[in-house]
CSV table of C-alpha atoms in Angstrom, one decimal:
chain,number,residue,atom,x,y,z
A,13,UNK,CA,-49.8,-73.9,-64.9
A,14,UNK,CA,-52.8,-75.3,-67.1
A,15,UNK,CA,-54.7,-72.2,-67.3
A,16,UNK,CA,-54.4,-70.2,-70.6
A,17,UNK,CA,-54.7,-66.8,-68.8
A,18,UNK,CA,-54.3,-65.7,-64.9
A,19,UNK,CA,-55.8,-62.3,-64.1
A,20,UNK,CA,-54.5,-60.2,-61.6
A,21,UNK,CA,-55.3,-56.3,-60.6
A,22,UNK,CA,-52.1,-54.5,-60.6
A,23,UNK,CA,-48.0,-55.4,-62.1
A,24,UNK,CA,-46.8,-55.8,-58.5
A,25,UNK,CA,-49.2,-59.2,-58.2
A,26,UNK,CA,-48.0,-59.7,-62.0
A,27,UNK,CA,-44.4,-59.7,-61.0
A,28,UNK,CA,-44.8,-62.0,-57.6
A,29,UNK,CA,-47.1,-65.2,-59.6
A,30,UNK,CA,-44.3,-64.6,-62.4
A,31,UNK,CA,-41.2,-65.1,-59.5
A,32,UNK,CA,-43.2,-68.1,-58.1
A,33,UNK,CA,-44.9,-69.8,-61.2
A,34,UNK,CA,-42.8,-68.3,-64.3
A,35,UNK,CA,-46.2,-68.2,-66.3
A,36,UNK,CA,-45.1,-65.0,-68.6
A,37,UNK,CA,-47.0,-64.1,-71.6
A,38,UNK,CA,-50.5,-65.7,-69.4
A,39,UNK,CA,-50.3,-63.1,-66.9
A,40,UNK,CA,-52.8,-60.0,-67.5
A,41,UNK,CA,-53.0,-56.8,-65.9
A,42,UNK,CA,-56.9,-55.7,-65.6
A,43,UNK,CA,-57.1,-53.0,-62.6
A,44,UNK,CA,-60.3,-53.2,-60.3
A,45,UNK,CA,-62.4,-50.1,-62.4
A,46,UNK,CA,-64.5,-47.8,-60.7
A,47,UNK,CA,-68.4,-47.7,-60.8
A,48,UNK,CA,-69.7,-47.1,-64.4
A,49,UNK,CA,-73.5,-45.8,-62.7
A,50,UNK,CA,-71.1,-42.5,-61.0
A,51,UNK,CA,-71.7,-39.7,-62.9
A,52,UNK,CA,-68.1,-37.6,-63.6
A,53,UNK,CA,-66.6,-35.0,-61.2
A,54,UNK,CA,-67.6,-31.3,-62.4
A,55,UNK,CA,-63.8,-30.4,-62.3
A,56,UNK,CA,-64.8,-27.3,-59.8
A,57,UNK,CA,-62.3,-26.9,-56.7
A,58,UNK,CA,-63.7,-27.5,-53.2
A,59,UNK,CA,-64.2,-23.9,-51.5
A,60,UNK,CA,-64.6,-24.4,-47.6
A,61,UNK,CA,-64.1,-22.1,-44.7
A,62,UNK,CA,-62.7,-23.3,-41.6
A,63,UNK,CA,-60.7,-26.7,-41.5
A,64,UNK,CA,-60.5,-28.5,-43.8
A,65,UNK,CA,-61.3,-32.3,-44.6
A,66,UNK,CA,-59.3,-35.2,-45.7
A,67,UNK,CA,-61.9,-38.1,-46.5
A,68,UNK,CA,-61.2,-41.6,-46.5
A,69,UNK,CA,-64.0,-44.1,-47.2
A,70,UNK,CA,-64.2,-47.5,-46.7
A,71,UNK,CA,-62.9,-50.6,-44.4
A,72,UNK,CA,-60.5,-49.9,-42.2
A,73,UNK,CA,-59.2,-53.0,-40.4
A,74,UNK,CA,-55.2,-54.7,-39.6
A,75,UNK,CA,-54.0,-53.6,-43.0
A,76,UNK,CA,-55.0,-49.6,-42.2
A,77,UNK,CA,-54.6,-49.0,-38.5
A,78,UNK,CA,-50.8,-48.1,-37.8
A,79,UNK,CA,-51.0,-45.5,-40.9
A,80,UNK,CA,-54.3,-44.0,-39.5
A,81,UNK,CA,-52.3,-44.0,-36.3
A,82,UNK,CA,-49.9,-41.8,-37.8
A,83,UNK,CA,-51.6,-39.5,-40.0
A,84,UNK,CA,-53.9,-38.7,-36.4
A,85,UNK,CA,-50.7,-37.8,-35.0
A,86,UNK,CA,-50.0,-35.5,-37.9
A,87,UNK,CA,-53.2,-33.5,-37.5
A,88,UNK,CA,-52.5,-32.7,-34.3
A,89,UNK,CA,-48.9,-31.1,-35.0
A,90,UNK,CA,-51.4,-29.2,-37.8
A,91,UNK,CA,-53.3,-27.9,-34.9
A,92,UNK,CA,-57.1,-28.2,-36.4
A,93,UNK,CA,-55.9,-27.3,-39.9
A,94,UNK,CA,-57.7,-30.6,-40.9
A,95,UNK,CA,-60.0,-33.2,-39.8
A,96,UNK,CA,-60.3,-37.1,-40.8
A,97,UNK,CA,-64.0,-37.8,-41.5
A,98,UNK,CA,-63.8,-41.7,-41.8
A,99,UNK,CA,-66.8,-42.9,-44.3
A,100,UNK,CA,-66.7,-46.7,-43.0
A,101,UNK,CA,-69.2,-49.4,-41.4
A,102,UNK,CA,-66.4,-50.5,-39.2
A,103,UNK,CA,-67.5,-49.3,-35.4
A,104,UNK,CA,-65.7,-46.1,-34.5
A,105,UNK,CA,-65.3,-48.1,-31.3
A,106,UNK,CA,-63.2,-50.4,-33.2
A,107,UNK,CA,-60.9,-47.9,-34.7
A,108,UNK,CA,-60.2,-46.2,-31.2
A,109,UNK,CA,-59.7,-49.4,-29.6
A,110,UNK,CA,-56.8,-49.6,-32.6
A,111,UNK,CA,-55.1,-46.3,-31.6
A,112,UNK,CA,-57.1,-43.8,-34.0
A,113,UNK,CA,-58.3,-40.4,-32.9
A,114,UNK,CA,-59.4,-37.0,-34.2
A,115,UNK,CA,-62.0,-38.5,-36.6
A,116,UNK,CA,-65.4,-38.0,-37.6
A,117,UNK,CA,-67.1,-41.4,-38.0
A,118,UNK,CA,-69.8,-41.3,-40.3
A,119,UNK,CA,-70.8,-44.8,-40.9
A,120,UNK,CA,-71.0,-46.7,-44.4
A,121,UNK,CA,-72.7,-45.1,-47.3
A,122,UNK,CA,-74.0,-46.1,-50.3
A,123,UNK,CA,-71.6,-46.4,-53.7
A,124,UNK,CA,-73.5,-43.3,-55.1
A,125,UNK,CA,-73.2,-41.4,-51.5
A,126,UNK,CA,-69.6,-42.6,-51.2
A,127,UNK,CA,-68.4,-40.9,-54.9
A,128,UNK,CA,-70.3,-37.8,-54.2
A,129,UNK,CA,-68.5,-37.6,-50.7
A,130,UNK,CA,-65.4,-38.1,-52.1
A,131,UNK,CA,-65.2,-35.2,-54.6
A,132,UNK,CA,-66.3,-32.9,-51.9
A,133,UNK,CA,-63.5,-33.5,-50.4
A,134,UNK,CA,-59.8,-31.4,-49.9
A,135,UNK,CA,-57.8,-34.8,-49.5
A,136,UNK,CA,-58.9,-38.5,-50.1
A,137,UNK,CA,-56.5,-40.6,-47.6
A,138,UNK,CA,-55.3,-43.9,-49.4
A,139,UNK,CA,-53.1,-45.8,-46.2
A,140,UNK,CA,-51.8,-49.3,-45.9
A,141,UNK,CA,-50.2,-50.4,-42.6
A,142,UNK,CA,-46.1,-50.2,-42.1
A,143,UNK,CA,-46.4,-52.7,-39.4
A,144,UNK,CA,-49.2,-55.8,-39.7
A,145,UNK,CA,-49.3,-59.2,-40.5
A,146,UNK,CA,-50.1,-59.0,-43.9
A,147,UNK,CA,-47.2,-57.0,-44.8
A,148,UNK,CA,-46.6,-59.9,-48.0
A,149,UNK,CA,-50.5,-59.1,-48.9
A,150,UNK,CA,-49.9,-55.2,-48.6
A,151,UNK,CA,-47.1,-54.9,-50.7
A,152,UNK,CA,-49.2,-56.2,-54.0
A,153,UNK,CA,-52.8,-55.0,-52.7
A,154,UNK,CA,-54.4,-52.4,-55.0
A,155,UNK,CA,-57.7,-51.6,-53.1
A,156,UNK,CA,-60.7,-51.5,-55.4
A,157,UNK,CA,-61.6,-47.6,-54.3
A,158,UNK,CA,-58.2,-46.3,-55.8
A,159,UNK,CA,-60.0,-45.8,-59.4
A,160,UNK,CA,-62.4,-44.1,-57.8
A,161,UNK,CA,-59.6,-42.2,-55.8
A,162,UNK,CA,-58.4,-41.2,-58.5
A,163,UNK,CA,-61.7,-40.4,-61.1
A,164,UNK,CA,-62.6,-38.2,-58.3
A,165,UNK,CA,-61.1,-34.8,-59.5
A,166,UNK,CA,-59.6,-34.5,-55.7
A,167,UNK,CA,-56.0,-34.8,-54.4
A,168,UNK,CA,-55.1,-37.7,-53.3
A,169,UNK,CA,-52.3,-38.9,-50.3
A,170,UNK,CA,-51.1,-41.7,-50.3
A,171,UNK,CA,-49.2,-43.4,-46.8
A,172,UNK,CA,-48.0,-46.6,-47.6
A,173,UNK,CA,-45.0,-48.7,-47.3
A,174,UNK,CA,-42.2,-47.5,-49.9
A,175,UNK,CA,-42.6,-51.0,-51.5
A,176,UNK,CA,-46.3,-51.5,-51.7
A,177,UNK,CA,-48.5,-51.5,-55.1
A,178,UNK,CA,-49.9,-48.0,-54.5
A,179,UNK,CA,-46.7,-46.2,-53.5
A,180,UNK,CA,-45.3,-47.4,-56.5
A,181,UNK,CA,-48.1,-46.5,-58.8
A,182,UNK,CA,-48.5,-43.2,-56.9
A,183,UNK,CA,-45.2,-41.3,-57.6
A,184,UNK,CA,-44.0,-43.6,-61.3
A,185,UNK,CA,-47.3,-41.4,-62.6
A,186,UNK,CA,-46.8,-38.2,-60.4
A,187,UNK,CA,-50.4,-39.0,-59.6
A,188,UNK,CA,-50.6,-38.2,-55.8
A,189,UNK,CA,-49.0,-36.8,-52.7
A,190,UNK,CA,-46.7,-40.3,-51.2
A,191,UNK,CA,-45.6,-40.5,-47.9
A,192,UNK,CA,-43.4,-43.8,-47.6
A,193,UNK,CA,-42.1,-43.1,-43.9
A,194,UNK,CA,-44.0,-43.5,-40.5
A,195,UNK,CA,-43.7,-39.8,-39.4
A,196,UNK,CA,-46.1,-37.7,-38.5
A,197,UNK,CA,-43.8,-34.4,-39.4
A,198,UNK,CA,-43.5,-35.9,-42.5
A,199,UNK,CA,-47.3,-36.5,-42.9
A,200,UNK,CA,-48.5,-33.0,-42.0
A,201,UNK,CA,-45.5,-31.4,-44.4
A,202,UNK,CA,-47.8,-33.1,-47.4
A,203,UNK,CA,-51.0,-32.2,-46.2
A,204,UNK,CA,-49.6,-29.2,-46.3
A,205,UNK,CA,-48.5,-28.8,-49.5
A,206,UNK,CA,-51.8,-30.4,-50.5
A,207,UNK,CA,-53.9,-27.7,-48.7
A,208,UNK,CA,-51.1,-24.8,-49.8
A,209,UNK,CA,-50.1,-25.4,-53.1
A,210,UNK,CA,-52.9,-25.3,-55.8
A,211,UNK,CA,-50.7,-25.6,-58.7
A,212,UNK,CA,-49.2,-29.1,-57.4
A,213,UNK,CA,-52.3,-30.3,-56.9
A,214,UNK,CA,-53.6,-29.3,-60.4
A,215,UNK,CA,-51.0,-31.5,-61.7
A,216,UNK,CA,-51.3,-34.2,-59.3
A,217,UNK,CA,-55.1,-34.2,-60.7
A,218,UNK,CA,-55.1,-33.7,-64.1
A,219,UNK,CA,-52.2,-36.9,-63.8
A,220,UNK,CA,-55.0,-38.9,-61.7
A,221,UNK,CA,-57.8,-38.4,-64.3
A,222,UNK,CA,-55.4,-39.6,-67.1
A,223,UNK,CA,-54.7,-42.3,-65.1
A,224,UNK,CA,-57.7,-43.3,-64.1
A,225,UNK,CA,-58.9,-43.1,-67.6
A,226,UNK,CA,-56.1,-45.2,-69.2
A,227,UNK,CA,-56.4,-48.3,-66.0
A,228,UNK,CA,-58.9,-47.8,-64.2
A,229,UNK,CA,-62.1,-46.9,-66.6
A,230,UNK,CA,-64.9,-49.6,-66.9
A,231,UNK,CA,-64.2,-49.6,-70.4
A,232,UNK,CA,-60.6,-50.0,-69.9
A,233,UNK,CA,-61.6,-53.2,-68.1
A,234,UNK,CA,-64.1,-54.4,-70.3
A,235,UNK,CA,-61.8,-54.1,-73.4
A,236,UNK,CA,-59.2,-55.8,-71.9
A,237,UNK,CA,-61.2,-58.7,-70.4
A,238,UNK,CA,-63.1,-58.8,-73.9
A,239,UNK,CA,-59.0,-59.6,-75.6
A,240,UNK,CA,-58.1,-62.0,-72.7
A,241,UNK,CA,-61.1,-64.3,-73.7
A,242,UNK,CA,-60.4,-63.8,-77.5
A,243,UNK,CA,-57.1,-64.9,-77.2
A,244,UNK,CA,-58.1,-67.4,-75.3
A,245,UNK,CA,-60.5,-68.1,-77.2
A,246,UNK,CA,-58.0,-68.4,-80.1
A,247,UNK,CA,-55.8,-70.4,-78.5
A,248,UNK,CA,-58.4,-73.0,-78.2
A,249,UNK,CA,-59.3,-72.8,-81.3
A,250,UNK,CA,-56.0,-73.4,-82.9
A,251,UNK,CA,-55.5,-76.6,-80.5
A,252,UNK,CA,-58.9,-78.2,-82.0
């Protein structure tokens, strides 16, 4: 209550410290940016023969596994359409032991690696858990590679609770392909459409970038920290 400014990384943490603390006007919005050192996507389409791959890169731990569970699930009622390569320095071991199959594991990558192994992808996977017990921590988590995600120049599917952060943000800016129910019919229909459809996913692209661009950017970020410690700075001032 003291502070002059509280930081948080997406409106859905915004909206829960304003139900529990009322602090209004000293709540700020700056979204986790992606890596200012990445160079830009070239904008050309992936061209693969044979199946193709969804990419997710990244952690997976408690907060991930039932989705991965599911989407697993889905690529087999797509009968090798698709395959999960799984970018990640948690054990493949550990995934399995958690219910996943039909993935590649290829380890953990560097940030540079990671970005270029994301826009050679067909689908970047963005899941949070329907069933954990962090469901209170999922519903406001906005993972820091979702910029990226979405800076990337690649479709992106989203399988998350209907009233988590990134489900939200996913279809109010027509931004990705969101799956809200634990199905795996339901799953494979939009990887479908993802792998079928090349006007949708034009739009659901261009819509990323301009996201991306207007949250996400390091400049973004820096311009809005930069305004949060003038006002603050201001409001000091003004109490001298």
């Amino acid at each position: 209550a003291n502070a002059a400014k509280v930081i948080v990384p997406n409106e859905f943490l915004r909206r829960e410290y304003q139900e529990r603390y009322g602090l209004g006007d000293k709540l700020v919005v700056i979204n986790n940016p992606w890596l200012s050192d990445v160079s830009p996507p070239s904008g050309e389409a992936v061209r693969r023969d044979g199946p193709k791959k969804i990419v997710y890169t990244g952690s997976i731990y408690h907060v991930h596994f039932d989705a991965f569970v599911t989407l697993g699930q889905a690529l087999g009622l797509l009968d090798c359409t698709a395959t999960l390569d799984i970018y990640s320095a948690t054990p493949a071991e550990t995934l399995t032991a958690n219910g996943l199959d039909r993935f590649v594991h290829h380890g953990h990558v560097d940030d540079k690696t990671s970005a270029a192994v994301q826009r050679d992808a067909d689908i970047l996977f963005l899941p949070l858990a329907f069933q954990s017990s962090a469901q209170a921590v999922i519903r406001t988590s906005a993972p820091g590679k979702m910029g990226e995600y979405l800076s990337s120049g690649r479709p992106l599917l989203i399988h998350a609770p209907a009233d988590s952060y990134i489900a939200w943000y996913g279809r109010e800016h027509d931004c990705a392909e969101v799956v809200t129910e634990r199905d795996p019919a339901t799953l494979a229909a939009a990887i479908q459409r993802l792998l079928t459809q090349p006007d949708h996913v034009a739009k659901l692209v261009a819509n990323a970038k301009a996201r991306a661009q207007a949250d996400f950017s390091p400049e973004v970020a820096a311009t809005r920290f930069a305004q949060t410690l003038a006002c603050v700075s201001s409001q000091s001032g003004s109490r001298a």
